[in-house]
Tab-separated table of C-alpha atoms and ligand atoms in Angstrom:
chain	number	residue	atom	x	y	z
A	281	UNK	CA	0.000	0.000	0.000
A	282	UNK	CA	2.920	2.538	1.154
A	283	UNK	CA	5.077	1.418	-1.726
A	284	UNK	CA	1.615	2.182	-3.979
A	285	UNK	CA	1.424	5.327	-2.995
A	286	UNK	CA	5.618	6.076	-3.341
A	287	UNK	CA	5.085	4.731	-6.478
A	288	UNK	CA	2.169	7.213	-7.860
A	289	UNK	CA	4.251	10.227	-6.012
A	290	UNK	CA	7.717	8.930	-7.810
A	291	UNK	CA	5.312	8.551	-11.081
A	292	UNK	CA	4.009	12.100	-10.332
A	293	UNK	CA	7.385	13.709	-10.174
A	294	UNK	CA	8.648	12.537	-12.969
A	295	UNK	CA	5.655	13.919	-15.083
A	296	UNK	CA	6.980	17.672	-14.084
A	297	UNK	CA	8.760	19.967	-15.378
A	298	UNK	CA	12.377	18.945	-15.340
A	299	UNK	CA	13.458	21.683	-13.021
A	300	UNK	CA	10.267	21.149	-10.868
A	301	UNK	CA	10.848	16.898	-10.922
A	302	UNK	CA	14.519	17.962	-10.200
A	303	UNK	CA	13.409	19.764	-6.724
A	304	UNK	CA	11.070	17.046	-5.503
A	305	UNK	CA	13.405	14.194	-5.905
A	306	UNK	CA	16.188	16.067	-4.041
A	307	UNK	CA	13.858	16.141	-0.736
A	308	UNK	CA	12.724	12.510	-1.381
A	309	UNK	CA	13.943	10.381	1.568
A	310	UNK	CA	16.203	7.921	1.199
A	311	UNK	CA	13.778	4.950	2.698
A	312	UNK	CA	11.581	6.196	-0.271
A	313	UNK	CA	13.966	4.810	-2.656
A	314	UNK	CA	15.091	2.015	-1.160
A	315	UNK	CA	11.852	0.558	-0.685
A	316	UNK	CA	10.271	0.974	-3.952
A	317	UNK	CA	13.629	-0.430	-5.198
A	318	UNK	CA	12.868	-3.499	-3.012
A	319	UNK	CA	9.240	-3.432	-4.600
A	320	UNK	CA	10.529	-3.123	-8.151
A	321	UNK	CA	12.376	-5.655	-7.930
A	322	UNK	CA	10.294	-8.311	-6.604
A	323	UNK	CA	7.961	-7.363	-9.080
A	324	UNK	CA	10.758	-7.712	-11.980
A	325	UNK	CA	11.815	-10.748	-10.296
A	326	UNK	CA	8.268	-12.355	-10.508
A	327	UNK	CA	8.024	-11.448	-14.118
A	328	UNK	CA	11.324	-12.877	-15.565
A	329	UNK	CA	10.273	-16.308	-13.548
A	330	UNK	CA	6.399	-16.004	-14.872
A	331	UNK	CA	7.137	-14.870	-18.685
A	332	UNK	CA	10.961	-15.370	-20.029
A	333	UNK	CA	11.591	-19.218	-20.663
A	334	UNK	CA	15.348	-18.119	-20.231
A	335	UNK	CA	14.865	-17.302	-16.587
A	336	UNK	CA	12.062	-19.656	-15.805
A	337	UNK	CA	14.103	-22.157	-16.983
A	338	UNK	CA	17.131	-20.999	-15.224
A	339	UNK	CA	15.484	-20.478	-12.054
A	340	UNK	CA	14.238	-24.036	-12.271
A	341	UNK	CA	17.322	-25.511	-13.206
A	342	UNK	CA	19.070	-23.917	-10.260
A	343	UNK	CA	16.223	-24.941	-7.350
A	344	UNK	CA	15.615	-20.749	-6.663
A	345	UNK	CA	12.387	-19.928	-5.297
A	346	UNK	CA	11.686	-16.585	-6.592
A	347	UNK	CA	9.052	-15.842	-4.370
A	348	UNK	CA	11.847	-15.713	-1.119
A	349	UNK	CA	14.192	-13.682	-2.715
A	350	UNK	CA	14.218	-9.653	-1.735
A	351	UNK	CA	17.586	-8.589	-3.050
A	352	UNK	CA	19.606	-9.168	-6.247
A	353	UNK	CA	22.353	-10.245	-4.139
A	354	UNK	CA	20.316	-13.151	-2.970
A	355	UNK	CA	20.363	-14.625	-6.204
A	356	UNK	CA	24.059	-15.913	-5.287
A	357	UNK	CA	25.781	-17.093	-8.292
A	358	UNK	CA	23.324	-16.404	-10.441
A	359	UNK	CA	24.099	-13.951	-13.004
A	360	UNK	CA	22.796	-13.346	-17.143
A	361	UNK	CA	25.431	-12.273	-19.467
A	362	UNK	CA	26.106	-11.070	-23.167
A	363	UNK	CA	26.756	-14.396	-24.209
A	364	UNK	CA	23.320	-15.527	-22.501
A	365	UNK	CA	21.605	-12.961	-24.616
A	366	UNK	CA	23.712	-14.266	-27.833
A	367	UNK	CA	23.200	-18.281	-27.321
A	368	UNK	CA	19.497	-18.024	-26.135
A	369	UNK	CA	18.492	-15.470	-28.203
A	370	UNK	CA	16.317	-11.780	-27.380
A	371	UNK	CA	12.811	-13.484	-27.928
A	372	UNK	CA	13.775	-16.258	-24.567
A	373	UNK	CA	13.500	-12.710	-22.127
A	374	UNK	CA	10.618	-11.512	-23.683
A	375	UNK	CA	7.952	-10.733	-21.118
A	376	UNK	CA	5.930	-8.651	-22.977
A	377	UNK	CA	4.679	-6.995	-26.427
A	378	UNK	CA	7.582	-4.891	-27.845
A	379	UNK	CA	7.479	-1.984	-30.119
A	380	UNK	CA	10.928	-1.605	-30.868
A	381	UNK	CA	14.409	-3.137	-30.788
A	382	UNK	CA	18.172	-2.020	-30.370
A	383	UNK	CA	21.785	-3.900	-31.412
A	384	UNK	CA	24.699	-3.654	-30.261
A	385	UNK	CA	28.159	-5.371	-31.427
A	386	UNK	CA	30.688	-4.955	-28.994
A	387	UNK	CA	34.217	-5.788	-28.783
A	388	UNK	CA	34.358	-9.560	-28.154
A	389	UNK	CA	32.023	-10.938	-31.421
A	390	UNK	CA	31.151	-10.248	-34.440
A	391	UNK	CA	27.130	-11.271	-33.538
A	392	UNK	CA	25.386	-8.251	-32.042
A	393	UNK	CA	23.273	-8.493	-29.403
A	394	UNK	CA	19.287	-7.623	-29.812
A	395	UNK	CA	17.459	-6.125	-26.928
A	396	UNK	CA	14.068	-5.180	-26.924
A	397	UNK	CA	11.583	-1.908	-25.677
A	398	UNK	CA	8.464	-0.721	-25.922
A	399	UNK	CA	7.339	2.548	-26.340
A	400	UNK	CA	6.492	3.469	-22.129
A	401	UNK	CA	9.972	2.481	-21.565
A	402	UNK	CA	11.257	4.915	-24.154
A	403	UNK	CA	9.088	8.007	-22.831
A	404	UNK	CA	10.255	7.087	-19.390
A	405	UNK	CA	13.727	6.810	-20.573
A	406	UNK	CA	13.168	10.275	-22.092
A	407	UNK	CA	11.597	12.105	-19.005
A	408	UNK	CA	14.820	10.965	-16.979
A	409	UNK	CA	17.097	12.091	-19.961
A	410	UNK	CA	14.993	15.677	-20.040
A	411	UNK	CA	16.036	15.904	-16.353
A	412	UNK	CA	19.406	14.985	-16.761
A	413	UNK	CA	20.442	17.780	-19.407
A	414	UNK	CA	18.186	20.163	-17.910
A	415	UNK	CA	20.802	19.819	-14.733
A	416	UNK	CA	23.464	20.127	-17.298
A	417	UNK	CA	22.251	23.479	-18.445
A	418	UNK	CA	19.948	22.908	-21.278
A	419	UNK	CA	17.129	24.955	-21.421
A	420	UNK	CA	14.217	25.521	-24.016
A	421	UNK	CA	15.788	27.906	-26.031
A	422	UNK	CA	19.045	25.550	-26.981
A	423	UNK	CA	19.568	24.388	-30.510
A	424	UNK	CA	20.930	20.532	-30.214
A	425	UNK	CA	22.744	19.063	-32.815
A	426	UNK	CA	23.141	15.179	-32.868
A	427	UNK	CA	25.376	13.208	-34.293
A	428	UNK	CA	24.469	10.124	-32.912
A	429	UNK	CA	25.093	6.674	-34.892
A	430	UNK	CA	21.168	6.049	-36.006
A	431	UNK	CA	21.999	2.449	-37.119
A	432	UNK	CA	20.594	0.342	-34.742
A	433	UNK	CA	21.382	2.326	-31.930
A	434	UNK	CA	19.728	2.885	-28.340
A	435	UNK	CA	21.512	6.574	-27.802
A	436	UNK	CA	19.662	8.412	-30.800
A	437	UNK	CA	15.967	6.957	-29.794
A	438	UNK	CA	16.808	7.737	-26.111
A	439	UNK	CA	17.926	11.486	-26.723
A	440	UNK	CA	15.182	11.915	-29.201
A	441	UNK	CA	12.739	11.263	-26.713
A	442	UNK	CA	14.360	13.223	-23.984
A	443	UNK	CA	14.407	16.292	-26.084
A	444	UNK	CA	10.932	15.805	-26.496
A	445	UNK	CA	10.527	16.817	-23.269
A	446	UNK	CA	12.798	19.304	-23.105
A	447	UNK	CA	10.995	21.196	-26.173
A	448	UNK	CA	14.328	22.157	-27.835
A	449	UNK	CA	15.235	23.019	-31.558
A	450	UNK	CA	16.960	19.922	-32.352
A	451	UNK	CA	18.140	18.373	-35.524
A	452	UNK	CA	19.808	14.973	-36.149
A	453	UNK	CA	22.752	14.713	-38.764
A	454	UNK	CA	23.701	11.226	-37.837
A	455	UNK	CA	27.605	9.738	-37.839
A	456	UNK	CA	28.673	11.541	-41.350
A	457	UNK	CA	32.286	12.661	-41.664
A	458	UNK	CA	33.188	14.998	-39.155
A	459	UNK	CA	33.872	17.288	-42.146
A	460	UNK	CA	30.776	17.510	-43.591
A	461	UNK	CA	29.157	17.519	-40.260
A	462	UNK	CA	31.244	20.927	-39.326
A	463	UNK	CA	30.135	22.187	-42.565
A	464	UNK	CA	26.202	21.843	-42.040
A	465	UNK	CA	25.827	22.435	-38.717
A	466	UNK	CA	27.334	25.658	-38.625
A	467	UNK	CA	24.568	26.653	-40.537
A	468	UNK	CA	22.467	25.780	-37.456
A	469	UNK	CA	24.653	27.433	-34.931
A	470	UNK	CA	24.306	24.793	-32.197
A	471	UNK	CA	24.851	25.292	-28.484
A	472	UNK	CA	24.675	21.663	-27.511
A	473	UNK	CA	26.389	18.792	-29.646
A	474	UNK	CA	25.597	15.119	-28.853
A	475	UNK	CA	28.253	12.879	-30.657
A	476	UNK	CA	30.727	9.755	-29.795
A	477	UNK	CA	33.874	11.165	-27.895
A	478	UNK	CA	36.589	9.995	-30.723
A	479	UNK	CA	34.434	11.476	-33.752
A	480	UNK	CA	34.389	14.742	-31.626
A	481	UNK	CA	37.848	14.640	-31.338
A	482	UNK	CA	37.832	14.959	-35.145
A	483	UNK	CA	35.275	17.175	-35.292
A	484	UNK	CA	37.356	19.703	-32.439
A	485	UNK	CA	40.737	19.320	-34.292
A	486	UNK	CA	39.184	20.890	-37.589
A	487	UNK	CA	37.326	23.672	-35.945
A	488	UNK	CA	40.593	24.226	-33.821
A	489	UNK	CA	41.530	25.234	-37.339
A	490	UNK	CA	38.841	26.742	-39.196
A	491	UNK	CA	36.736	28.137	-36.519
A	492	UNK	CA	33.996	27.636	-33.776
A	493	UNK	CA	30.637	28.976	-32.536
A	494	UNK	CA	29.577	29.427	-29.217
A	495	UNK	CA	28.572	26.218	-27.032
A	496	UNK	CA	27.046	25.754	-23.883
A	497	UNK	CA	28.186	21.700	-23.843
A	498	UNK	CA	29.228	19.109	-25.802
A	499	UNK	CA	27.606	15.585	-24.309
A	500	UNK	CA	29.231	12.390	-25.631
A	501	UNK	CA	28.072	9.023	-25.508
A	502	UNK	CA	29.357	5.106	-26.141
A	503	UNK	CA	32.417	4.559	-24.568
A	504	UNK	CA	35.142	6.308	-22.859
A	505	UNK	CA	37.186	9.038	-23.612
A	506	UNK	CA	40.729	10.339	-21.868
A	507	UNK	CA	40.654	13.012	-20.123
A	508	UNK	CA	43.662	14.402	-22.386
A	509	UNK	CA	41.645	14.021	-25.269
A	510	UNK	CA	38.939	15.684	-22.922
A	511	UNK	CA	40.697	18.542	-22.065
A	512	UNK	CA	41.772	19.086	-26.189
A	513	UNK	CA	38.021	19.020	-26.554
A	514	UNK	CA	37.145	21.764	-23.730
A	515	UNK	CA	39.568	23.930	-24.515
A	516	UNK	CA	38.880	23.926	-28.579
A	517	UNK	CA	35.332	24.947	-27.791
A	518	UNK	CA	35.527	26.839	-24.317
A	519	UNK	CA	32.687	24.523	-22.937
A	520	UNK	CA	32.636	21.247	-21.062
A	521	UNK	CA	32.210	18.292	-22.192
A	522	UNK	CA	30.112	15.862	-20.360
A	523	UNK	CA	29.947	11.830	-20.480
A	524	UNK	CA	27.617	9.684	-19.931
A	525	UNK	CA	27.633	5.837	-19.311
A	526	UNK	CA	25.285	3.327	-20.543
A	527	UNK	CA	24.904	-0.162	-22.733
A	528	UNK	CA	22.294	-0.797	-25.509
A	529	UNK	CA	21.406	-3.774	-22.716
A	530	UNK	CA	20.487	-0.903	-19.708
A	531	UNK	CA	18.421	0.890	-22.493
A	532	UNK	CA	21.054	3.770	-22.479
A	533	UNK	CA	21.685	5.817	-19.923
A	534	UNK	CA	22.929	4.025	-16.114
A	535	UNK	CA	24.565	6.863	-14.790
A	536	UNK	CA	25.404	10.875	-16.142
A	537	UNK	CA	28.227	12.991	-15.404
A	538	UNK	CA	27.119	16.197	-13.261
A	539	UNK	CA	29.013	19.402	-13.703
A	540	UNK	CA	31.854	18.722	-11.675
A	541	UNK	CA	32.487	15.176	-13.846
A	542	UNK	CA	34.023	13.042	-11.090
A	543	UNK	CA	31.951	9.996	-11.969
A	544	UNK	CA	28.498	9.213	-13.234
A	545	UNK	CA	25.115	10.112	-11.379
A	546	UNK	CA	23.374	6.466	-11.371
A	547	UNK	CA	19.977	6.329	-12.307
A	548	UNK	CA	18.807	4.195	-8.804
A	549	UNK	CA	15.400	4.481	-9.971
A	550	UNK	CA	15.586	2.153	-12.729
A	551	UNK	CA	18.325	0.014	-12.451
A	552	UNK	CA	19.705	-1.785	-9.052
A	553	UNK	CA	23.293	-1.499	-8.858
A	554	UNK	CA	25.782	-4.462	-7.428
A	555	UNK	CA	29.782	-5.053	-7.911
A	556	UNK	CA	29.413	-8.515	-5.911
A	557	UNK	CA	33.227	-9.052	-6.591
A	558	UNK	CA	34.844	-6.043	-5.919
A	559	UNK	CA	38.264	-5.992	-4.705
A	560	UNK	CA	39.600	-4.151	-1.872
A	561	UNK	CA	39.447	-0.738	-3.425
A	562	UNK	CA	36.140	-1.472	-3.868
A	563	UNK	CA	36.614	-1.716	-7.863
A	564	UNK	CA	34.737	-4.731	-9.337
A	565	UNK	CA	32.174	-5.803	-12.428
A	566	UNK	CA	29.347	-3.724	-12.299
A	567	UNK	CA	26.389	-5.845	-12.172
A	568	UNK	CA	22.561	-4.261	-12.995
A	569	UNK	CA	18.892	-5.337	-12.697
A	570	UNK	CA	15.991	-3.531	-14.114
A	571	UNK	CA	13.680	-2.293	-12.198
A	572	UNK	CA	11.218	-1.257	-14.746
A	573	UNK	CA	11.033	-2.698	-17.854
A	574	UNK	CA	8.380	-4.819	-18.457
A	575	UNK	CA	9.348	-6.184	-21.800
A	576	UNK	CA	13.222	-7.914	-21.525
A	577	UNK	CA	14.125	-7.303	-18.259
A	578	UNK	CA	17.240	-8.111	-17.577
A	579	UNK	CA	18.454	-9.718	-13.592
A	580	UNK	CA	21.883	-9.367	-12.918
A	581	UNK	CA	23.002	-8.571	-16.406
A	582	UNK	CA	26.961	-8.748	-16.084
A	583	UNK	CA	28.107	-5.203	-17.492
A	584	UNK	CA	31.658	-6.847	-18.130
A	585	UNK	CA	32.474	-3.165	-17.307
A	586	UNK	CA	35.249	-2.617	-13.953
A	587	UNK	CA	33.796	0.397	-11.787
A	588	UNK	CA	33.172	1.506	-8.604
A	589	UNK	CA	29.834	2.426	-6.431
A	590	UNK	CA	30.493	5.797	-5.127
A	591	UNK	CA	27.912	6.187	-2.075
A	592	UNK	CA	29.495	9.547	-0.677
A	593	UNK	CA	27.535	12.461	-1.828
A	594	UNK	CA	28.609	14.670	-4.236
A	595	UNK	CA	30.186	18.181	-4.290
A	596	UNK	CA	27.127	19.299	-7.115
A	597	UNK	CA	24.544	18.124	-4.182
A	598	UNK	CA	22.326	15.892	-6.071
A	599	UNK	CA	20.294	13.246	-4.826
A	600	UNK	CA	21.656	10.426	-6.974
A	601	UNK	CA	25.161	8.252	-5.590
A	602	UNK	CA	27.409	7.767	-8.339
A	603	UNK	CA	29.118	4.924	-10.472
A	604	UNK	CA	33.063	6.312	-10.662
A	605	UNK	CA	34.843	6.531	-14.244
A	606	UNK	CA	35.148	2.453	-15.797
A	607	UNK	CA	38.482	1.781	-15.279
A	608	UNK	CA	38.957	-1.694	-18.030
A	609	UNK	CA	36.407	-3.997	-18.999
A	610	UNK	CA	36.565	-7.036	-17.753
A	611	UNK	CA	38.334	-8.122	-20.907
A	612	UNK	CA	40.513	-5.991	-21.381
A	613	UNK	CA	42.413	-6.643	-18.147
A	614	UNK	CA	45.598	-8.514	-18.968
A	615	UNK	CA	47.884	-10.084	-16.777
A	616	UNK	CA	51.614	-9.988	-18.285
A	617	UNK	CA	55.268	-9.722	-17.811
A	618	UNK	CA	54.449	-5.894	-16.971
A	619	UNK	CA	51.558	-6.887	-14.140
A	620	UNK	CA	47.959	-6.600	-13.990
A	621	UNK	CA	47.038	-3.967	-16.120
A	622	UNK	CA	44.355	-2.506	-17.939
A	623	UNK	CA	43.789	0.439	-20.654
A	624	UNK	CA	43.943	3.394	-17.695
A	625	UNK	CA	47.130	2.403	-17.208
A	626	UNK	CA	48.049	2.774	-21.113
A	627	UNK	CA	46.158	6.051	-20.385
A	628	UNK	CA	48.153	7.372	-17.498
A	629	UNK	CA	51.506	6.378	-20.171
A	630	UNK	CA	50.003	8.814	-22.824
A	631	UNK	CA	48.867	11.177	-21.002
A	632	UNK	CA	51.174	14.446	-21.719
A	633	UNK	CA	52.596	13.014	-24.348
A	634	UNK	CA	52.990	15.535	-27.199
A	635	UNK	CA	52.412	14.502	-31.258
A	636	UNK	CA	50.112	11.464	-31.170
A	637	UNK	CA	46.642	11.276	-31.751
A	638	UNK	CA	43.802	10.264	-29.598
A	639	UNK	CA	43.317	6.418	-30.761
A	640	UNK	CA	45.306	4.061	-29.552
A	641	UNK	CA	46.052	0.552	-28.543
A	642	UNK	CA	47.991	-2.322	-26.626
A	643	UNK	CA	48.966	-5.298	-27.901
A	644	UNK	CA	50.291	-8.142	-25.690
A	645	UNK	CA	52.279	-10.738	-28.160
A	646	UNK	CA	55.294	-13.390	-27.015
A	647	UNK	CA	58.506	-12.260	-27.729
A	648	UNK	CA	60.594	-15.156	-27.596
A	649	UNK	CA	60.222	-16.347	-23.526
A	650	UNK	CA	58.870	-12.051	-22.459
A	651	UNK	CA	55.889	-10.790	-23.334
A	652	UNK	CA	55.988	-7.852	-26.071
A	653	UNK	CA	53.770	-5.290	-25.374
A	654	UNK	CA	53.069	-3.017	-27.982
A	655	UNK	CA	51.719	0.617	-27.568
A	656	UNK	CA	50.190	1.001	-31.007
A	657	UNK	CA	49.769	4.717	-31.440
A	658	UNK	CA	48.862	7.292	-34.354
A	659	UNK	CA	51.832	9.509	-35.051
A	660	UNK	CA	50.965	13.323	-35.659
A	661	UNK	CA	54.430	12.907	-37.645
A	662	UNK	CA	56.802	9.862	-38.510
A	663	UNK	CA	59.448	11.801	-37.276
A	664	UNK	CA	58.169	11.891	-33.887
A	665	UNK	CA	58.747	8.299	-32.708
A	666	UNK	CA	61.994	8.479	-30.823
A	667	UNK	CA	60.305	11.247	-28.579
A	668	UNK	CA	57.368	9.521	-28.063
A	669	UNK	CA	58.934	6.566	-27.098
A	670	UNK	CA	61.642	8.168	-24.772
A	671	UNK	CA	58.114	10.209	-23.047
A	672	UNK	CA	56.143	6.974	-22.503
A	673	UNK	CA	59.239	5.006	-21.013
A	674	UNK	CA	60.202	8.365	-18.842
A	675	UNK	CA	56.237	8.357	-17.419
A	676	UNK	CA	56.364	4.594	-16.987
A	677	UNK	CA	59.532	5.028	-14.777
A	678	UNK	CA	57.670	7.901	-12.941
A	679	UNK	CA	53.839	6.831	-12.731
A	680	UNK	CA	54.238	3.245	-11.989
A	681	UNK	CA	57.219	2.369	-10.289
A	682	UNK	CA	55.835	-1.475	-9.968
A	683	UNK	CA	55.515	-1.437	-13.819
A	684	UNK	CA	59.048	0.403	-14.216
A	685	UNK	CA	60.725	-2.124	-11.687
A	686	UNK	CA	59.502	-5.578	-13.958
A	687	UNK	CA	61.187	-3.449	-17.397
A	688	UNK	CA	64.085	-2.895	-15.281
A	689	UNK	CA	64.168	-6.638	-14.322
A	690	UNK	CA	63.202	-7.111	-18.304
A	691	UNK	CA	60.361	-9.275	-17.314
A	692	UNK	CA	58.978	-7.467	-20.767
A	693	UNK	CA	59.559	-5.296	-23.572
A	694	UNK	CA	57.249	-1.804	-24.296
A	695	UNK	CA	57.269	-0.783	-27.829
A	696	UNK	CA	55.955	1.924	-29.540
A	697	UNK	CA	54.080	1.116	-32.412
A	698	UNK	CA	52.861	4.194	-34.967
A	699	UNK	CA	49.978	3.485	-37.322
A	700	UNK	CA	48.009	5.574	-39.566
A	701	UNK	CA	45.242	7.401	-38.464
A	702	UNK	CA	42.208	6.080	-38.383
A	703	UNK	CA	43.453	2.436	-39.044
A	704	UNK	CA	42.734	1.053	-35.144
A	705	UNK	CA	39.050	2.271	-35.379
A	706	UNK	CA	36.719	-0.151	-37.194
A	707	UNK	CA	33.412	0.038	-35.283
A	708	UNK	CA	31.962	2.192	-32.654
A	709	UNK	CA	33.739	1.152	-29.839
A	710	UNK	CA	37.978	0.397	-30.292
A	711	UNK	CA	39.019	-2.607	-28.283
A	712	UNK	CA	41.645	-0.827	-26.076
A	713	UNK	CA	43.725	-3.850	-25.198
A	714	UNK	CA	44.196	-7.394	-27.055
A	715	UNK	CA	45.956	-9.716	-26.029
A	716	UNK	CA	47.486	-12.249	-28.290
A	717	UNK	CA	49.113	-14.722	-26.256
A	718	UNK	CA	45.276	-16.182	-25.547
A	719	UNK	CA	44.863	-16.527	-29.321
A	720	UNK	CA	48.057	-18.046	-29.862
A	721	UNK	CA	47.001	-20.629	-26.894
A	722	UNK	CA	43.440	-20.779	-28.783
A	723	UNK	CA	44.546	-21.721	-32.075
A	724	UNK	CA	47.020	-24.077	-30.690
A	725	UNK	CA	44.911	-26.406	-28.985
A	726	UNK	CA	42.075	-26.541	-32.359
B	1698	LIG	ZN1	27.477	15.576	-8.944
């Protein structure tokens, strides 16, 4: 009955005005939340087992009584992945009529993944967008450019409907060449630009040359971004840039960076947050259930994604805890002659370094009995190599004295490797570290 009436009031707020719904969720108690959490997720819980013959099946197989269960972390081992969603197929989770589906490809295969909406979910999607980017600035009178990839992806439907909302001029130019983009849109003279972080790299390095217009904020999507490559950005346009972080699987947005952009503002009132294997910094898989979809939910979908739950307020004095900055994903993390490492520690070797470009990638390959691991980077000149090289090792020796001890000891080599631009990215996202020795070990044993 309480949770009812929680429910109509949370339903009620979100209905506002963004800066209204803003106000009212601010002075919602904490108890509030957690218990129509708890509620939500029964509910989803009870759904999954009732509808999707993945989970009924799996809940079967594994003796859990769904009907005892209050928590996601009650589940125990229990867990749905990618490769769930790949074997099994979208229409097993189906627990309900959709209206509309999204792909996405990832790093790790070739055969996307298909997850499926319907048209609520997207309007609810877009009244919690609206709110986010009004707290980013955006206001009616804004004129939002988007270069969002439309081909298959969740981001573009998402924004779309949060803009909606938000009752802003907007027009949608897609992924075309950052050249042509620059071109057109200056026509439009747009204060907000929605785009993926290494296209507006592009995009910043040719108006560094020919010219900007004035921006409130640029607001990137898909994957990560440096915070070099951030800064670059920022400083081309004299605005911020803000990130959010999401999967195709979450429907988007989980979490949104506020103004001060130390971490990502998690959406707790759609999506139940766990890292159940987090290590003693606290850093593990982030692990989410959906709290309200009604057509695919998804219970402990495995993000694959390394991140912390930040539960310590923030400076900006929202409501909402945070998810801090992914640090690998789960595959990505390589254990090698070096140590354990992952792509922010490729990130902290780049960082500084002058005359490369904002792709890059590590390879891990045998070198006779050492590993070989090779920094493959794009060179703003051929010419440059030596100093690049000599920068890396010199922030290596100073940033990671672990690291710098095992070269020492020549438990590996580091090489830098230049390639041309453009030639690491083939898809959205760029796998940021591959490591070959498992291939070699792959191919071996077929
Ligand atoms: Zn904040």
């Amino acid at each position: 009955m309480l949770t009812n009436i929680i429910e109509q009031i949370e339903h009620f707020i979100l209905q506002m005005e963004p800066q209204r719904s803003v106000r009212w969720l601010n002075v919602s108690p904490a108890w509030a939340l957690e218990r129509m959490q708890r509620a939500r997720f029964r509910r989803t819980l009870r759904l999954a087992a009732e509808r999707s013959s993945f989970y009924r099946a799996e809940f079967k197989r594994r003796g859990i009584a769904v009907r005892r269960i209050e928590h996601p972390s009650e589940l125990g081992d229990f867990y749905t992945t990618g490769e769930d969603l790949r074997a099994h197929g979208a229409e097993a989770f189906l627990t309900g009529r959709a209206d509309t589906a999204f792909e996405t490809t990832g790093t790790t295969s070739a055969v996307p993944k298909r997850v499926f909406f319907s048209q609520r979910e997207l309007d609810e999607m877009g009244r919690i967008t609206a709110i986010g980017l009004y707290l980013l600035g955006m206001r009616r009178d804004d004129r939002v450019l988007s270069a969002y990839d439309c081909s298959f992806w969740v981001s573009p439907a998402v924004l779309r409907n949060g803009l909606q909302f938000m009752n802003c001029f907007h027009v949608e130019a897609g992924k075309i060449a950052p050249q042509e983009f620059y071109e057109r849109a200056r026509a439009y003279r747009p204060t907000v630009m929605f785009c993926g972080p290494s296209w507006l790299v592009r995009l910043s390095e040719l108006a560094r040359e020919r010219g900007t217009w004035p921006v409130k904020f640029l607001y990137a999507g898909g994957e990560n971004i440096g915070e070099e490559a951030r800064h670059v950005v920022e400083s081309v346009w004299a605005a911020p840039l803000y990130l959010n972080y999401g999967q195709t699987e979450s429907f988007g947005v989980l979490g949104s960076e506020c103004r001060r952009k130390d971490g990502y503002h998690r959406n707790d009132l759609f999506f139940s947050f766990e890292t159940p294997e987090a290590d003693a910094d606290g850093y593990g898989e982030l692990v989410y259930t959906t709290l309200v979809r009604d057509v695919m939910p998804l219970i402990r979908y495995r993000s694959t994604d390394v991140t912390r739950l930040v539960d310590e307020p923030c400076a900006c004095g929202l409501f909402a805890k945070r998810i801090a900055k992914v640090r690998a994903r789960c595959d990505e993390m390589v254990v090698c002659g070096m140590g354990n490492v992952g792509p922010w520690v490729f990130e902290e070797l780049l960082r500084g370094v002058r005359g490369i470009g904002a792709d890059w990638q590590a390879v891990v390959r045998h070198d006779g009995p050492r590993d070989l691991i090779e920094l493959q980077v794009e060179l703003d000149h051929p010419s440059f190599h030596g100093e690049v090289e000599r920068a890396v090792r010199a922030h290596l020796r100073e940033r990671f004295g672990d690291f710098w001890q095992n070269y020492e000891m020549k438990l590996y080599e580091l090489r830098i490797a230049p390639v041309a631009r453009g030639q690491l990215r083939e898809g959205r996202k760029l796998r940021r570290v591959i490591d070959e020795r498992q291939m070699a070990r792959h191919f071996a044993v077929r």
